Short mmCIF file of N, CA and C in Angstrom, two decimals:
data_model
loop_
_atom_site.label_atom_id
_atom_site.label_comp_id
_atom_site.label_asym_id
_atom_site.label_seq_id
_atom_site.Cartn_x
_atom_site.Cartn_y
_atom_site.Cartn_z
N MET A 1421 114.50 83.43 112.25
CA MET A 1421 114.39 82.50 111.40
C MET A 1421 112.83 83.96 111.57
N LYS A 1422 112.82 84.04 110.70
CA LYS A 1422 111.78 85.09 109.77
C LYS A 1422 111.41 83.83 109.03
N SER A 1423 109.69 84.09 109.24
CA SER A 1423 108.93 83.59 108.35
C SER A 1423 108.50 84.00 107.46
N THR A 1424 108.02 83.97 106.29
CA THR A 1424 107.08 84.35 105.49
C THR A 1424 106.32 83.60 104.45
N LEU A 1425 104.37 84.37 104.74
CA LEU A 1425 102.76 84.32 105.01
C LEU A 1425 102.85 84.61 103.40
N VAL A 1426 102.14 83.99 103.04
CA VAL A 1426 101.99 84.62 101.24
C VAL A 1426 100.82 84.22 101.03
N ALA A 1427 99.47 84.97 100.73
CA ALA A 1427 98.16 84.82 100.54
C ALA A 1427 97.46 85.40 99.30
N GLU A 1428 97.14 84.53 97.83
CA GLU A 1428 96.20 84.79 97.09
C GLU A 1428 95.22 85.33 96.77
N ILE A 1429 95.02 85.92 97.03
CA ILE A 1429 93.61 86.71 96.75
C ILE A 1429 92.91 87.20 95.19
N ASP A 1430 92.15 86.12 94.93
CA ASP A 1430 91.31 85.72 93.22
C ASP A 1430 90.92 87.44 93.28
N PRO A 1431 91.06 87.96 92.47
CA PRO A 1431 90.09 88.32 91.76
C PRO A 1431 88.39 88.72 91.38
N ALA A 1432 88.41 87.95 90.81
CA ALA A 1432 86.76 87.32 90.14
C ALA A 1432 85.69 87.27 91.47
N GLU A 1433 87.70 85.90 92.01
CA GLU A 1433 86.01 85.82 93.75
C GLU A 1433 85.90 86.98 94.74
N LEU A 1434 86.18 87.68 94.52
CA LEU A 1434 87.00 89.05 95.67
C LEU A 1434 85.39 90.23 94.84
N ALA A 1435 86.07 90.57 93.98
CA ALA A 1435 85.05 90.78 93.64
C ALA A 1435 83.58 90.47 92.82
N ILE A 1436 83.13 88.90 92.91
CA ILE A 1436 81.83 88.72 93.05
C ILE A 1436 81.28 88.70 95.06
N ARG A 1437 82.13 88.44 95.94
CA ARG A 1437 82.19 88.22 97.44
C ARG A 1437 81.08 89.92 97.39
N LEU A 1438 81.97 90.95 96.61
CA LEU A 1438 81.92 92.34 96.51
C LEU A 1438 80.64 92.32 95.96
N CYS A 1439 79.82 91.98 94.96
CA CYS A 1439 78.66 92.54 94.93
C CYS A 1439 78.24 91.99 95.57
N GLU A 1440 77.73 90.29 95.87
CA GLU A 1440 76.86 89.60 96.44
C GLU A 1440 76.86 90.55 98.10
N ALA A 1441 77.48 91.50 98.70
CA ALA A 1441 77.56 92.01 99.89
C ALA A 1441 77.08 93.48 99.41
N ASN A 1442 77.30 93.92 98.56
CA ASN A 1442 76.81 95.17 98.82
C ASN A 1442 75.24 95.20 97.45
N TYR A 1443 74.95 94.28 97.19
CA TYR A 1443 73.28 93.07 96.77
C TYR A 1443 72.29 93.46 97.54
N GLY A 1444 73.16 92.37 98.16
CA GLY A 1444 72.54 91.04 99.66
C GLY A 1444 71.81 89.90 98.44
N LEU A 1445 73.06 90.02 97.58
CA LEU A 1445 72.12 88.70 96.46
C LEU A 1445 73.12 86.62 97.12
N THR A 1446 72.58 86.21 95.82
CA THR A 1446 73.62 84.69 96.17
C THR A 1446 74.00 85.09 94.88
N ARG A 1447 75.22 84.65 94.35
CA ARG A 1447 75.86 84.62 93.62
C ARG A 1447 74.32 83.46 92.79
N PRO A 1448 73.93 83.06 91.46
CA PRO A 1448 73.76 82.01 90.87
C PRO A 1448 73.82 80.87 90.32
N MET A 1449 75.84 81.05 90.15
CA MET A 1449 76.28 80.15 89.27
C MET A 1449 77.88 79.63 91.53
N ALA A 1450 78.32 78.60 91.04
CA ALA A 1450 79.60 78.93 92.15
C ALA A 1450 80.61 79.50 92.04
N ASP A 1451 80.83 78.79 90.65
CA ASP A 1451 82.33 79.35 89.50
C ASP A 1451 81.85 81.17 90.21
N ALA A 1452 83.04 81.81 90.77
CA ALA A 1452 82.84 83.49 89.63
C ALA A 1452 83.51 83.72 89.22
N ARG A 1453 84.29 82.90 88.20
CA ARG A 1453 84.18 83.35 86.53
C ARG A 1453 83.30 83.03 85.95
N GLN A 1454 82.15 82.44 86.28
CA GLN A 1454 81.12 81.87 85.62
C GLN A 1454 79.70 83.29 85.42
N ALA A 1455 79.89 83.90 87.53
CA ALA A 1455 79.47 85.08 87.31
C ALA A 1455 79.53 86.15 87.56
N LEU A 1456 80.78 85.99 86.62
CA LEU A 1456 81.63 87.47 85.99
C LEU A 1456 80.94 87.39 84.49
N ALA A 1457 80.96 86.39 83.98
CA ALA A 1457 81.20 86.44 82.85
C ALA A 1457 79.81 86.44 82.28
N ALA A 1458 78.76 85.96 82.95
CA ALA A 1458 76.99 86.56 83.39
C ALA A 1458 77.10 88.03 83.62
N MET A 1459 77.82 88.68 83.51
CA MET A 1459 77.38 90.50 83.48
C MET A 1459 78.15 91.02 82.55
N THR A 1460 77.05 92.28 82.83
CA THR A 1460 78.27 93.60 81.10
C THR A 1460 79.10 93.99 81.41
N PRO A 1461 80.38 94.12 80.40
CA PRO A 1461 81.52 94.33 80.05
C PRO A 1461 81.84 95.28 80.67
N GLU A 1462 80.69 95.82 81.55
CA GLU A 1462 81.09 97.80 81.91
C GLU A 1462 81.29 97.27 83.43
N VAL A 1463 79.76 96.16 83.82
CA VAL A 1463 79.93 96.02 85.24
C VAL A 1463 80.36 95.10 85.36
N ARG A 1464 80.81 94.26 84.11
CA ARG A 1464 82.09 92.85 85.00
C ARG A 1464 83.64 93.70 86.12
N GLU A 1465 83.24 94.92 84.35
CA GLU A 1465 85.19 95.69 85.21
C GLU A 1465 84.89 96.15 86.24
N ALA A 1466 83.84 97.04 86.43
CA ALA A 1466 83.79 97.93 87.34
C ALA A 1466 84.11 96.68 89.05
N TRP A 1467 83.47 95.60 89.08
CA TRP A 1467 83.66 95.03 90.64
C TRP A 1467 84.74 94.28 89.84
N LEU A 1468 85.56 94.33 88.79
CA LEU A 1468 86.64 94.11 88.89
C LEU A 1468 87.84 95.21 89.48
N ARG A 1469 87.41 95.89 88.86
CA ARG A 1469 88.02 97.40 89.94
C ARG A 1469 88.09 97.69 90.76
N SER A 1470 86.87 96.64 91.46
CA SER A 1470 86.39 97.41 93.27
C SER A 1470 87.30 96.28 93.71
N ALA A 1471 87.45 95.54 93.23
CA ALA A 1471 88.43 94.13 93.82
C ALA A 1471 89.35 93.83 93.44
N LYS A 1472 90.46 95.06 93.09
CA LYS A 1472 91.81 95.47 92.50
C LYS A 1472 91.33 96.12 93.54
N ALA A 1473 91.36 97.62 93.94
CA ALA A 1473 91.33 98.55 94.96
C ALA A 1473 90.88 97.58 96.10
N ALA A 1474 90.21 97.10 96.87
CA ALA A 1474 90.79 96.27 98.09
C ALA A 1474 91.33 94.97 98.47
N ALA A 1475 91.61 94.44 97.39
CA ALA A 1475 93.24 93.48 97.45
C ALA A 1475 94.34 95.03 97.73
N ASP A 1476 94.95 95.73 96.85
CA ASP A 1476 95.75 96.45 96.93
C ASP A 1476 95.21 97.38 98.85
N TYR A 1477 94.60 97.21 99.24
CA TYR A 1477 94.19 98.35 100.73
C TYR A 1477 95.20 96.75 101.55
N PHE A 1478 94.63 95.28 101.52
CA PHE A 1478 94.77 94.82 102.35
C PHE A 1478 96.19 94.03 102.44
N VAL A 1479 97.19 94.72 100.95
CA VAL A 1479 98.25 94.78 100.63
C VAL A 1479 98.95 95.44 101.31
N GLU A 1480 98.31 96.96 101.38
CA GLU A 1480 98.16 98.23 102.36
C GLU A 1480 98.52 97.90 104.07
N ILE A 1481 97.66 97.35 104.24
CA ILE A 1481 97.68 96.87 105.45
C ILE A 1481 99.05 96.14 105.98
N VAL A 1482 98.20 94.82 105.95
CA VAL A 1482 99.18 93.77 105.99
C VAL A 1482 100.73 94.43 105.63
N ASN A 1483 101.43 95.01 104.68
CA ASN A 1483 102.84 95.70 104.66
C ASN A 1483 103.06 96.63 105.63
N ALA A 1484 101.82 97.64 106.82
CA ALA A 1484 102.28 98.16 107.52
C ALA A 1484 102.19 97.48 109.35
N ALA A 1485 101.55 95.95 108.70
CA ALA A 1485 102.02 95.59 110.51
C ALA A 1485 102.67 96.23 111.29
N LYS A 1486 102.78 96.47 112.92
CA LYS A 1486 103.95 96.27 113.37
C LYS A 1486 103.93 94.85 114.18
N LYS A 1487 104.98 93.75 113.81
CA LYS A 1487 105.81 93.01 115.10
C LYS A 1487 105.67 93.00 116.11
N THR A 1488 104.41 91.95 116.75
CA THR A 1488 104.67 92.04 118.34
C THR A 1488 104.88 91.00 119.33
N HIS A 1489 105.79 91.28 119.96
CA HIS A 1489 106.14 89.99 121.05
C HIS A 1489 105.18 90.03 122.35
#
């Protein structure tokens, strides 16, 4: 029987975590969407683009994974 794993990546959460890691900061509020909303539109869109690129990469490596016995 083949099993399937599903993992949902929240783009807002990933964007904020990337931003925190990049700048060594801790978000001022717990909710990632609120933290994104506090950014200027240009900065917010840049972090969301980065999150999408990272999520796309995760999908690529998971899809390329080899099954071990």
